[in-house]
XYZ file of N, CA and C in Angstrom:
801
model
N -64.374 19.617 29.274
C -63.341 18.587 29.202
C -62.924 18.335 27.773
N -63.867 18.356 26.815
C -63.611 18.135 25.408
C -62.903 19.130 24.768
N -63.252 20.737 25.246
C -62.292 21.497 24.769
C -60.717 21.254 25.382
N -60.570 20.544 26.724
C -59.236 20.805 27.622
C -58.492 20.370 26.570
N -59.064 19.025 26.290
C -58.464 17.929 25.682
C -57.698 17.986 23.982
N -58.817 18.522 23.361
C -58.835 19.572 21.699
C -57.523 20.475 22.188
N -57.191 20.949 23.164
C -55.975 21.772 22.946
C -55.265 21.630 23.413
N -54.593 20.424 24.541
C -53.898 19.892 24.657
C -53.353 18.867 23.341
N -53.949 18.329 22.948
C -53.772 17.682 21.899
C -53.109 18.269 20.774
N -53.567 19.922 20.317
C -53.051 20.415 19.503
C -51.971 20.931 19.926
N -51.675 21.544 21.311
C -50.315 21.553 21.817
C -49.463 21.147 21.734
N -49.492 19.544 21.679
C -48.549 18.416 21.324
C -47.520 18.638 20.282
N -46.684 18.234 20.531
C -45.755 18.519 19.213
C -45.668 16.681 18.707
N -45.828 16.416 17.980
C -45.638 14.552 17.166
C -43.860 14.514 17.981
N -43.253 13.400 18.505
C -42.108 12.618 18.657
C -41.319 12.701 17.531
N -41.827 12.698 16.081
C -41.270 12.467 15.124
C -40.647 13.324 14.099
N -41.575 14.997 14.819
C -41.003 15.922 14.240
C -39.752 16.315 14.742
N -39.011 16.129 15.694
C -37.685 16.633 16.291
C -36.772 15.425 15.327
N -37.035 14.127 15.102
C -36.242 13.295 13.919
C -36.276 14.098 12.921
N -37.394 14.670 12.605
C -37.712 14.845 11.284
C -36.607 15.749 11.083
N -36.867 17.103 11.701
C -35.840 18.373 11.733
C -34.368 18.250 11.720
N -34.055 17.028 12.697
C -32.445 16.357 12.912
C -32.030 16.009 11.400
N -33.010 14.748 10.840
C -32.634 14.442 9.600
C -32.131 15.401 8.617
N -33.612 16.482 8.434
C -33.702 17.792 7.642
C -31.676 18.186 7.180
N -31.622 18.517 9.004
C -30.644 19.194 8.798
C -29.041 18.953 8.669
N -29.330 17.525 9.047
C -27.994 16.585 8.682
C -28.179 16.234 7.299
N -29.005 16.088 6.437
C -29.029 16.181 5.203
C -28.576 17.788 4.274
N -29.050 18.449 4.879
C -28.614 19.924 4.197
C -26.850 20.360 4.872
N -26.456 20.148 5.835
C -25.165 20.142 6.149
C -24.298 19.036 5.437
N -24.870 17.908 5.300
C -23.813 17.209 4.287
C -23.920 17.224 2.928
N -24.955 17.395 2.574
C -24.952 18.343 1.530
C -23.627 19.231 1.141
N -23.905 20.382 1.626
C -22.726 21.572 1.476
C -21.744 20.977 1.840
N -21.126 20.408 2.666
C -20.269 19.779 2.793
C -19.379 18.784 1.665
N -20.490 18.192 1.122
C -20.419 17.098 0.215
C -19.630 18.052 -1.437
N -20.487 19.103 -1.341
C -20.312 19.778 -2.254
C -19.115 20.634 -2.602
N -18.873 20.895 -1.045
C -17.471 22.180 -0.660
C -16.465 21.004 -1.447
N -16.011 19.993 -0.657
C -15.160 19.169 -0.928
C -15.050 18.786 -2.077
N -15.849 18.172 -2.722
C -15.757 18.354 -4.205
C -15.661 19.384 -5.234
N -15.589 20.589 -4.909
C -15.127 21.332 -5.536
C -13.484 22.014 -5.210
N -13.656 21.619 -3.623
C -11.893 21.576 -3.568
C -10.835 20.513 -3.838
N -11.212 19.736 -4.510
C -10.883 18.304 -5.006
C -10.970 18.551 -6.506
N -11.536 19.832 -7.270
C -11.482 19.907 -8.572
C -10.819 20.838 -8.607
N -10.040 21.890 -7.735
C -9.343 22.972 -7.699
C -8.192 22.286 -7.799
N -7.877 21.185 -6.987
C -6.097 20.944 -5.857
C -5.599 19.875 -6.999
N -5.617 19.409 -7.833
C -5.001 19.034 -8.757
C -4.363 19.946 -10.046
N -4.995 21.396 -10.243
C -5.131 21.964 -11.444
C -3.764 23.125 -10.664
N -4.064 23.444 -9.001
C -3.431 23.831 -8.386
C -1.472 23.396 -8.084
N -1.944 22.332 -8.386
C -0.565 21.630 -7.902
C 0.475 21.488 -8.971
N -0.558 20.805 -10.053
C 0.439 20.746 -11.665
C 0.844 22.065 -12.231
N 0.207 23.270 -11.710
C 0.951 24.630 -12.376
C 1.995 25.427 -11.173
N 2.206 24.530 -10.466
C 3.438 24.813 -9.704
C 4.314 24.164 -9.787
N 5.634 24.443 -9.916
C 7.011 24.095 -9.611
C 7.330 23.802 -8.693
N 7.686 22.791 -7.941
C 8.093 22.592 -6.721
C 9.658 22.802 -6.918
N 10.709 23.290 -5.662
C 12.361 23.716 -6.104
C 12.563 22.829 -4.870
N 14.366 22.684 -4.900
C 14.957 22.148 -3.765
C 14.674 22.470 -2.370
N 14.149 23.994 -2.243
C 13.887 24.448 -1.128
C 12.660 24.438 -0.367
N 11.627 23.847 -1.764
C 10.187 23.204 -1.374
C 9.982 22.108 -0.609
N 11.675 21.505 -1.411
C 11.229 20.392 -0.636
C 11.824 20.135 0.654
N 12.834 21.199 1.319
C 13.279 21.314 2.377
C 11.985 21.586 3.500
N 11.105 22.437 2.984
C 10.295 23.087 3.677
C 9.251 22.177 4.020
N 9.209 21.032 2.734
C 7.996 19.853 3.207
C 8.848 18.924 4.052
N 10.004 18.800 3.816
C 10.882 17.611 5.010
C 10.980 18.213 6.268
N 11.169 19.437 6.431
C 10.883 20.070 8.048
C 9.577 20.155 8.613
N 8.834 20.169 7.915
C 7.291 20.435 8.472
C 6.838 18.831 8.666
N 7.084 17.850 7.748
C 6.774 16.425 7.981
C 7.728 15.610 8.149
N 8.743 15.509 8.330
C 9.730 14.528 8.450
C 10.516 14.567 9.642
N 11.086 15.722 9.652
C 12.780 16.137 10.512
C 11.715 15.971 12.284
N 10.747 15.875 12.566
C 10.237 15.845 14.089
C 11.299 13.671 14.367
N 10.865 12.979 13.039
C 11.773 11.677 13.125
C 13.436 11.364 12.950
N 13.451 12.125 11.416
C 14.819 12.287 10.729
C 16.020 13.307 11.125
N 15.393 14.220 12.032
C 16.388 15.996 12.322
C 16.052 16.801 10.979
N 16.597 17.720 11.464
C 16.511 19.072 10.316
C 16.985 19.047 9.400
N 18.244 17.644 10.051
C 19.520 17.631 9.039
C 19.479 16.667 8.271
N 18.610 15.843 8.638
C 18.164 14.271 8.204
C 19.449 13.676 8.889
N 19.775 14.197 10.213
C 20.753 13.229 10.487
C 20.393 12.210 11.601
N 19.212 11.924 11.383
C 18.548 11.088 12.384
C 18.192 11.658 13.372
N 16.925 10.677 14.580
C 17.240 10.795 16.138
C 16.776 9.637 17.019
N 16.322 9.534 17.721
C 16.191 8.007 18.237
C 14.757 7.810 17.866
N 14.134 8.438 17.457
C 12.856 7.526 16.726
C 12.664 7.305 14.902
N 13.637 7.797 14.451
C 14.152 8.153 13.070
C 15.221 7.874 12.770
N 16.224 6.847 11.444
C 17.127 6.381 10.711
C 18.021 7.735 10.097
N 18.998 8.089 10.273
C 19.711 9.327 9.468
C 19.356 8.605 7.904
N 18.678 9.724 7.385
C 18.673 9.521 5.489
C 20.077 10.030 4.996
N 21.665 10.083 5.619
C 22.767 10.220 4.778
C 23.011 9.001 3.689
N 22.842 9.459 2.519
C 22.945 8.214 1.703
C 22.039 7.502 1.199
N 20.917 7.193 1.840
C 19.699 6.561 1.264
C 19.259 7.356 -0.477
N 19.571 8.392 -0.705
C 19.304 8.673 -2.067
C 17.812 8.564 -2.427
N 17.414 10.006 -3.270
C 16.147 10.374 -3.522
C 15.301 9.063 -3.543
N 15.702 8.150 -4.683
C 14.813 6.862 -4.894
C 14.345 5.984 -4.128
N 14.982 5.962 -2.188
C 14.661 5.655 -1.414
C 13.289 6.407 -0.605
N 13.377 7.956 -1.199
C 12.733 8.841 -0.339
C 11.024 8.383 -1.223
N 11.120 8.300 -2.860
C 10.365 8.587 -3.659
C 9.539 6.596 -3.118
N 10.239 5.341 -2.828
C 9.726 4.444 -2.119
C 9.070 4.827 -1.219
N 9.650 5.310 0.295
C 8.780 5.261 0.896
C 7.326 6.515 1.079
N 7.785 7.404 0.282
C 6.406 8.525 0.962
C 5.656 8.206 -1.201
N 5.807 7.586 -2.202
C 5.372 7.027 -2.724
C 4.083 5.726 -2.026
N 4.260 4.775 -1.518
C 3.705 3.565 -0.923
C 3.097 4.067 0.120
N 3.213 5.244 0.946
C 2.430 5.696 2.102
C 3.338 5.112 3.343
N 4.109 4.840 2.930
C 4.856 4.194 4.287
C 5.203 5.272 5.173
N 5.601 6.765 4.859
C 6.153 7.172 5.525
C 4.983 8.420 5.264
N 5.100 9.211 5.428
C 5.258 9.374 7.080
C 4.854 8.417 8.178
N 5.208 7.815 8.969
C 4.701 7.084 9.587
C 4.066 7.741 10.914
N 2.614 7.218 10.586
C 1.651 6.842 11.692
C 1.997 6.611 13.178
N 2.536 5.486 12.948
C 3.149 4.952 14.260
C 4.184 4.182 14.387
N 4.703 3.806 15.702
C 6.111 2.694 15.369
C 5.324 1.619 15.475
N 5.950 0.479 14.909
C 5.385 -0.759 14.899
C 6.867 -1.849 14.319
N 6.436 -3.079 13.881
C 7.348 -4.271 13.420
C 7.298 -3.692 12.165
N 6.377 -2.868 11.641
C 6.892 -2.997 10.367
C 6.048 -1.276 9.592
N 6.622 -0.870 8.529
C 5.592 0.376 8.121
C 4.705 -0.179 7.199
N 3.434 0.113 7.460
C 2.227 -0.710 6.580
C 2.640 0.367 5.194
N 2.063 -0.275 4.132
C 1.524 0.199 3.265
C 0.286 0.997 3.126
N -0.096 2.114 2.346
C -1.054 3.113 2.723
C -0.996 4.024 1.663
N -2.315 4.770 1.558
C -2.205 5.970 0.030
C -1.843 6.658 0.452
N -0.635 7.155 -0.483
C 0.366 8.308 -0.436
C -0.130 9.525 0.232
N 0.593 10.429 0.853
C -0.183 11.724 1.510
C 0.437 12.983 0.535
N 1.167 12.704 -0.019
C 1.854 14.159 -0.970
C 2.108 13.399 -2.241
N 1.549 14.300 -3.273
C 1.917 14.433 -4.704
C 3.087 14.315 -4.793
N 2.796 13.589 -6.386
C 3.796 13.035 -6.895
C 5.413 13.908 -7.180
N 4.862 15.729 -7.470
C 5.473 16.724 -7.336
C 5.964 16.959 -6.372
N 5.589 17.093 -4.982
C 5.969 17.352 -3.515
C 6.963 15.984 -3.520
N 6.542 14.718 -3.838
C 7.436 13.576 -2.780
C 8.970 13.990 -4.065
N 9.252 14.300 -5.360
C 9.944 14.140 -6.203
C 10.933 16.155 -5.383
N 10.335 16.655 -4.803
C 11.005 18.307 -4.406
C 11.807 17.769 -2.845
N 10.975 16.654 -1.899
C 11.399 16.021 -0.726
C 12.823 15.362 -1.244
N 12.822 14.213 -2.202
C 13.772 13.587 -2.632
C 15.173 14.638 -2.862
N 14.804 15.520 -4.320
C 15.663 16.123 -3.972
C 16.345 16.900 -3.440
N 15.812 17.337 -2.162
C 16.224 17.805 -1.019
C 17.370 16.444 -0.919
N 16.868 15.830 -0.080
C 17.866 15.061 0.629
C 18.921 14.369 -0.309
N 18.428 14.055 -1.425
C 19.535 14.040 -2.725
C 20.688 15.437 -2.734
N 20.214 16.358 -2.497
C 21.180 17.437 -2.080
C 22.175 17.557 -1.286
N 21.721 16.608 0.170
C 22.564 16.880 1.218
C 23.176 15.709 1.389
N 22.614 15.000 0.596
C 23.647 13.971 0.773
C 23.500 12.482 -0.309
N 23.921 12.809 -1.445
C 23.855 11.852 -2.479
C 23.996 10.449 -1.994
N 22.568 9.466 -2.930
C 22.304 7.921 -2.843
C 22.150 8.066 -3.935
N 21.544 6.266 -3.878
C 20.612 6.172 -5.207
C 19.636 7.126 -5.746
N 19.572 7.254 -7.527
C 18.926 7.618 -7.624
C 18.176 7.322 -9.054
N 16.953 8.303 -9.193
C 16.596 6.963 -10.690
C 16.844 6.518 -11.705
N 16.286 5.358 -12.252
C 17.250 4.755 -13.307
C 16.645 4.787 -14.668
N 17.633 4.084 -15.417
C 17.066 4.507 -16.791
C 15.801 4.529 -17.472
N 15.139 4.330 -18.494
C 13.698 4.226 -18.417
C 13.426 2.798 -19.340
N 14.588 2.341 -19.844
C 14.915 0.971 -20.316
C 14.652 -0.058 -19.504
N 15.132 0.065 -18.165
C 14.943 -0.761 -17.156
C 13.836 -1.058 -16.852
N 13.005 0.074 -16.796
C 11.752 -0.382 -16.136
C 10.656 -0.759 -17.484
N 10.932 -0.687 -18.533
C 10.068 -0.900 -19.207
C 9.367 -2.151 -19.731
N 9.902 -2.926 -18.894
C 9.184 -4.125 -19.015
C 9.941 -5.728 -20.595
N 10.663 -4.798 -21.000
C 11.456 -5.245 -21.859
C 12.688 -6.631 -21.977
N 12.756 -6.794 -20.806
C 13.566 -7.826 -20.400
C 13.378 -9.760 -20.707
N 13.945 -10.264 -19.654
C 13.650 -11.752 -20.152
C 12.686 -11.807 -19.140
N 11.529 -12.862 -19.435
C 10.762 -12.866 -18.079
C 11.005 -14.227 -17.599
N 11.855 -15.051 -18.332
C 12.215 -16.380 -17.974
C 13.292 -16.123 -16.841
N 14.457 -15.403 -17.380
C 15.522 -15.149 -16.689
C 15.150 -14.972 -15.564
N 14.608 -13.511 -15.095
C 13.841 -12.870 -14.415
C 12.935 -13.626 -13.300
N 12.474 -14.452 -13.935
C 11.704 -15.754 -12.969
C 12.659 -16.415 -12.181
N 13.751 -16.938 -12.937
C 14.734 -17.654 -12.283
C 14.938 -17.030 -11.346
N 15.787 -15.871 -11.494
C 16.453 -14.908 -10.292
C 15.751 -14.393 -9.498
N 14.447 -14.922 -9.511
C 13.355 -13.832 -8.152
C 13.286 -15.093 -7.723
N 12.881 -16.647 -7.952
C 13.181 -17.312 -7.243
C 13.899 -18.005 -6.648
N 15.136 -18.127 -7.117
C 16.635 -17.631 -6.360
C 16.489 -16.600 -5.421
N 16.265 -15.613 -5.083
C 17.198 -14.335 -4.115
C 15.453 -13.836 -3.470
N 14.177 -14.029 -4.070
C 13.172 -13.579 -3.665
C 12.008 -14.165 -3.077
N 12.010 -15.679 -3.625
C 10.504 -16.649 -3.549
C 10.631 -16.674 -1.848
N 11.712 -16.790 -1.507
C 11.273 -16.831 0.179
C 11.334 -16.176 0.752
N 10.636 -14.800 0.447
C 10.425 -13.815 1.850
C 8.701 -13.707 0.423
N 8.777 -13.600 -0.807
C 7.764 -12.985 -1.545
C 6.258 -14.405 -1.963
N 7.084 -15.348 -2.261
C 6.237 -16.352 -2.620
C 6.473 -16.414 -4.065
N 6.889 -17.231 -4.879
C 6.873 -17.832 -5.835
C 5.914 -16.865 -6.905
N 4.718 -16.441 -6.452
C 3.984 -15.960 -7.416
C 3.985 -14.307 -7.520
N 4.785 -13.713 -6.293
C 4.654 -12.544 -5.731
C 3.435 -11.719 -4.986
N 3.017 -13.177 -4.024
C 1.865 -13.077 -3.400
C 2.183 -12.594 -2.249
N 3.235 -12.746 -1.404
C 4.204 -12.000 -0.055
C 4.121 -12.804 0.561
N 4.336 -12.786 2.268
C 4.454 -14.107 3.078
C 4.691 -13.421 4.185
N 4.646 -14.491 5.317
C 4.610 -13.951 6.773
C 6.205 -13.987 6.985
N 6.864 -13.042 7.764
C 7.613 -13.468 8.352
C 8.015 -13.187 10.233
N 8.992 -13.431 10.653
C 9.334 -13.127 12.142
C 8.838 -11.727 12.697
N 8.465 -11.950 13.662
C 8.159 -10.780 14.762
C 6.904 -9.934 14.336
N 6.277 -10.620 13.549
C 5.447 -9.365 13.338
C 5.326 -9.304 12.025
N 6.788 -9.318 11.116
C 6.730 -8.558 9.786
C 6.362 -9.260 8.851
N 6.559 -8.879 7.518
C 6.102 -9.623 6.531
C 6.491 -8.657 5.105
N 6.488 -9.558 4.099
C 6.958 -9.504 2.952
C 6.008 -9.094 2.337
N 5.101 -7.522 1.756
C 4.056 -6.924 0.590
C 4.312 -8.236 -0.357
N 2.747 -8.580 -1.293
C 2.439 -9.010 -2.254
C 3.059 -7.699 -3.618
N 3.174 -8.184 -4.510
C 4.013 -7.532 -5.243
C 2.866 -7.367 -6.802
N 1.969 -7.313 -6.389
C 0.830 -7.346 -7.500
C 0.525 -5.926 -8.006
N 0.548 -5.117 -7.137
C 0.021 -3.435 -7.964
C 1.577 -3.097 -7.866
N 2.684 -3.476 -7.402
C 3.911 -2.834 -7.199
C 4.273 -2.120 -8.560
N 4.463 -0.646 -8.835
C 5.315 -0.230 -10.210
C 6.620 -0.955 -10.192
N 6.698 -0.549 -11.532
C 8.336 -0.979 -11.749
C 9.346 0.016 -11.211
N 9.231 1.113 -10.934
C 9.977 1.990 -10.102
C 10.183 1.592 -8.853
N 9.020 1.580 -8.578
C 9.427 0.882 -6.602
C 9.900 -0.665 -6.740
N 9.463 -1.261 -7.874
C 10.619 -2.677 -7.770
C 11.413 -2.507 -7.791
N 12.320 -1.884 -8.274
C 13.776 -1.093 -8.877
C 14.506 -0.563 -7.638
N 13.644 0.408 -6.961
C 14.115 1.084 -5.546
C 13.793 0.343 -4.643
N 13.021 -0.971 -4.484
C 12.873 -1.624 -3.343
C 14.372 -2.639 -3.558
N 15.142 -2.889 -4.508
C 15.747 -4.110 -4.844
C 17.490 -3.157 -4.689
N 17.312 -1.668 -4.907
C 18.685 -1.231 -4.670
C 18.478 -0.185 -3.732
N 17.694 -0.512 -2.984
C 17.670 1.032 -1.487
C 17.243 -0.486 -0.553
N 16.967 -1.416 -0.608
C 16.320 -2.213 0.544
C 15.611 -2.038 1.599
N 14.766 -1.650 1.558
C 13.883 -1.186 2.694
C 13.346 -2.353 3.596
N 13.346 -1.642 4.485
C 12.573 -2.509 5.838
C 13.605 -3.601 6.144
N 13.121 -4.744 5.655
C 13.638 -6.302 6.095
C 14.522 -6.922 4.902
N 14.469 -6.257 3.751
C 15.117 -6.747 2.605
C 16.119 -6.003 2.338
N 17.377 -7.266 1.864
C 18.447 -6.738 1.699
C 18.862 -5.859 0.772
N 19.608 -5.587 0.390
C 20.095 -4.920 -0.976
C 20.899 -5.283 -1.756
N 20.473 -5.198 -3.131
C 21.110 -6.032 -4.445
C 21.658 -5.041 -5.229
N 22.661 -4.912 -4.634
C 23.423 -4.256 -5.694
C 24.026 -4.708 -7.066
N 24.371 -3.785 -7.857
C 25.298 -4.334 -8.657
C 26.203 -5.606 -8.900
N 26.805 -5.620 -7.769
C 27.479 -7.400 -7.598
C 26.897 -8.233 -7.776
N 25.293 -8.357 -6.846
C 24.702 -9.035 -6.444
C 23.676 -9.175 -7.828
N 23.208 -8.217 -8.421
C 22.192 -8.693 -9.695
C 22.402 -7.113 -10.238
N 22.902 -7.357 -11.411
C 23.442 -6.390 -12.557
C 22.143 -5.901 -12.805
N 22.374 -4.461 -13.486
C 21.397 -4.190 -14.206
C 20.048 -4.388 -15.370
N 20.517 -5.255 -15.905
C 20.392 -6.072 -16.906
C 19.423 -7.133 -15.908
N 19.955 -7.839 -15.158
C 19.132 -8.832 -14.460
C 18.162 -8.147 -13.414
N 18.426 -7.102 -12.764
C 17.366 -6.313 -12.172
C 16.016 -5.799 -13.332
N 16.431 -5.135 -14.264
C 15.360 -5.702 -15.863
C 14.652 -6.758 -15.797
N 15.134 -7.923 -16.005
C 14.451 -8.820 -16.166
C 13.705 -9.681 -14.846
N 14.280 -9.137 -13.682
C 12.799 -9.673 -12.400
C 11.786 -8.577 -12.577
N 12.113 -7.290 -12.997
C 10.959 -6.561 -13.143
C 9.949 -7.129 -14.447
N 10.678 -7.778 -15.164
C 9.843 -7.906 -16.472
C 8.691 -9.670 -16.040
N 9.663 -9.996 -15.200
C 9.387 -11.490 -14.711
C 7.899 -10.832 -13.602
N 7.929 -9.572 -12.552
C 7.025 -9.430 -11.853
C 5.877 -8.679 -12.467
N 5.777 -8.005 -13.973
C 5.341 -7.217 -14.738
C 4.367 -8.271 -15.049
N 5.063 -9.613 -16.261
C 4.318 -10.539 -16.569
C 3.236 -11.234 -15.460
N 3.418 -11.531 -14.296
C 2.545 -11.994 -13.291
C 1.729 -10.942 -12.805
N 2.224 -9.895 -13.276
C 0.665 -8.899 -13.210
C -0.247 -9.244 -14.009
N 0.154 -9.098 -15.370
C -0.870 -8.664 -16.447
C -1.662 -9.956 -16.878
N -0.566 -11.473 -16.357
C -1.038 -12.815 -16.515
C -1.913 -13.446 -15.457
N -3.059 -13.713 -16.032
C -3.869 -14.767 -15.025
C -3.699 -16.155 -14.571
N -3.536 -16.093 -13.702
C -3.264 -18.125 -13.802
C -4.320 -19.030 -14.639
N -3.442 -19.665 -15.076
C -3.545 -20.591 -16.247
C -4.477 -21.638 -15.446
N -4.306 -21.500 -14.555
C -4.902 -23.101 -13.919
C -6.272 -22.696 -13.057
N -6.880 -21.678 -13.307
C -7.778 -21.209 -12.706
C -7.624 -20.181 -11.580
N -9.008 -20.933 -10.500
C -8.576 -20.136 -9.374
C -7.419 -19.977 -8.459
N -6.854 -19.352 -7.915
C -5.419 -19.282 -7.354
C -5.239 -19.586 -5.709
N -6.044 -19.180 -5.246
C -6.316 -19.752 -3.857
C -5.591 -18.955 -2.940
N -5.447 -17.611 -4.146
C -4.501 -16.707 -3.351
C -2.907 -17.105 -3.845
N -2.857 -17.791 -4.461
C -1.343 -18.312 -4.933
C -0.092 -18.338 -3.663
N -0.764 -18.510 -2.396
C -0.284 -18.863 -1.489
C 0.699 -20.419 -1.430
N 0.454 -21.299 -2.294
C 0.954 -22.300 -2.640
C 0.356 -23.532 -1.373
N 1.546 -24.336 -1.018
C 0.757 -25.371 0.396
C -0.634 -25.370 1.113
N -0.055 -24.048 1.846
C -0.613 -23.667 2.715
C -2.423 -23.814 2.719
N -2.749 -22.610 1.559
C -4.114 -22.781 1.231
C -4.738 -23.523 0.551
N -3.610 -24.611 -0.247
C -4.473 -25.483 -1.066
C -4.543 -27.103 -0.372
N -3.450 -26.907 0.933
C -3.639 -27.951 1.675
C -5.385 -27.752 2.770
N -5.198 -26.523 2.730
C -6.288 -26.109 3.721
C -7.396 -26.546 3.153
N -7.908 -26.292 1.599
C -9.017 -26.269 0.653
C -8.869 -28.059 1.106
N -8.032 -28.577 0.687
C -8.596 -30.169 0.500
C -8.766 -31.004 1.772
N -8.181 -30.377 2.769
C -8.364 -30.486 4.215
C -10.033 -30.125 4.699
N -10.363 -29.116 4.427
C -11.497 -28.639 4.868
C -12.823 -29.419 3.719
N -12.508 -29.013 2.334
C -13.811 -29.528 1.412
C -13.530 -30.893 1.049
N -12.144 -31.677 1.079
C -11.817 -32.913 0.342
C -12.392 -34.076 1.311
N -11.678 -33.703 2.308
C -11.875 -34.463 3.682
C -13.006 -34.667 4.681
N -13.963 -33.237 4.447
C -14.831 -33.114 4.735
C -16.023 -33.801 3.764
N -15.818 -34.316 2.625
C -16.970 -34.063 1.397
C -16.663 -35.925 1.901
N -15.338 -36.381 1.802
C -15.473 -38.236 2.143
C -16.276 -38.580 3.342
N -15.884 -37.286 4.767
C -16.557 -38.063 5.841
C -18.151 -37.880 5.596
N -18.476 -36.728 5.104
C -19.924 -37.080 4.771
C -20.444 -38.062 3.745
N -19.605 -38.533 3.014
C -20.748 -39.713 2.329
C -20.125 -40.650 3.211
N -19.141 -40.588 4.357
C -19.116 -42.290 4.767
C -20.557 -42.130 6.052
N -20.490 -41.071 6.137
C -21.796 -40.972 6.974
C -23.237 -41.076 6.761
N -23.507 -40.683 4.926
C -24.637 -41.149 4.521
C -24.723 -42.186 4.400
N -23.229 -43.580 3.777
C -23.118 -44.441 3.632
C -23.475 -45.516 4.877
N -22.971 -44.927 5.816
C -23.193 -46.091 7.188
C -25.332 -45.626 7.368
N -25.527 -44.423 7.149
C -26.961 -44.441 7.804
C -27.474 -44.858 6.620
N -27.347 -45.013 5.212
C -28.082 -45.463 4.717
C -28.148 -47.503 4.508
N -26.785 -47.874 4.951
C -26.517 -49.329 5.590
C -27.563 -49.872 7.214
N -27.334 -48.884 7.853
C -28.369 -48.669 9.196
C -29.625 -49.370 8.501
């Protein structure tokens, strides 16, 4: 019986060696894995900047990713806007911000990291800049931050504080949508969000805010980047809303508890 037992026993395999082996080998597969990728991640940049992308590159990236929404022709189709006219700087907004390609339909296109280089989305643009001239980019004066930021303040809260928020924190609006916080925004996509209008916002043209004053809301949304609020914490610079909430919840809350220590310590 003592021998049955001695070799049954050694028969046994431990429960813990089949983890063990699983682990083993999910560690050595992500491993290589870990490794592949990072070295194709040190190739695809070195890859991309010693190519030229041409007009016809970027035909070839708008048919393979776009035209299933836009047509072949970019002349639209019922789940896609015809791009006649929208102009490169519209194209370089949205597949810049990740908006486009879009994911899915919805109230609104989220924001998201870009899926094509900066080279590819600039060969897309001028494609459709080809077939059919818009806007396109502007000087490098404009965006440089150079402007009034007083002015600039004025006129974003005039024509902007109510869809963006006063601080360029964004805001809710109807059905769903809503107005991006304007905090990492470049000055390029301020520029092309303010004369291509995307989504829910109108467009300011020329009539509507000169060049010169399109300058200076960029210089006005530049400064509220690089500036911290003066007054501390911001509360999200949501304005009312959250700072009614804060004194609602800790102000109101902090009186009824001492009237409550107050009455039990009267008790």
């Amino acid at each position: 019986m003592a021998r049955e037992t001695t070799r049954r026993s050694k028969g046994r395999r431990s429960p813990w060696a089949a983890a063990a082996l699983i682990g083993i080998g999910l560690l050595i597969t992500g491993g290589v894995y870990a490794g592949a990728s990072a070295a194709m991640a040190a190739t695809t940049p070195e890859t991309v900047t010693n190519s030229a992308l041409t007009v016809e590159d970027g035909k070839k990236l708008f048919q393979a990713n776009c035209a299933t929404c836009h047509g072949l022709n970019v002349q639209g189709t019922e789940d896609g806007p015809s791009l006649y006219g929208v102009g490169e700087l519209a194209v370089h907004f949205q597949m810049s911000t990740g908006r486009m390609p879009l994911q899915m339909q919805g109230p609104q296109a989220p924001q998201k990291p870009a899926q094509f280089t900066e080279e590819q989305i600039a060969a897309v643009g001028a494609y459709v800049q080809s077939i059919a001239p818009g806007p396109t980019y502007p000087d490098d004066e404009v965006l440089d931050g150079g402007g009034s930021a007083s002015e600039g303040g004025e006129l974003f809260r005039i024509n902007c504080a109510m869809c963006h928020n006063v601080a360029g924190a964004g805001g809710a609006l109807t059905e769903g949508k809503y107005a991006p916080n304007l905090h990492t925004t470049s000055p390029l996509n301020m520029y092309a969000a303010m004369v291509t209008g995307p989504q829910n916002m109108p467009v300011f043209n020329d009539m509507t805010l000169t060049t010169e004053e399109k300058r200076d809301v960029i210089t006005y949304l530049l400064y509220l980047q690089d500036n911290e609020s003066a007054g501390g914490f911001t509360l999200g610079s949501l304005g009312p809303v959250s700072e009614g909430l804060f004194i609602w919840i800790f102000g109101i809350g902090s009186l009824i508890a001492i009237t409550v220590w107050i009455t039990a310590k009267s008790n």
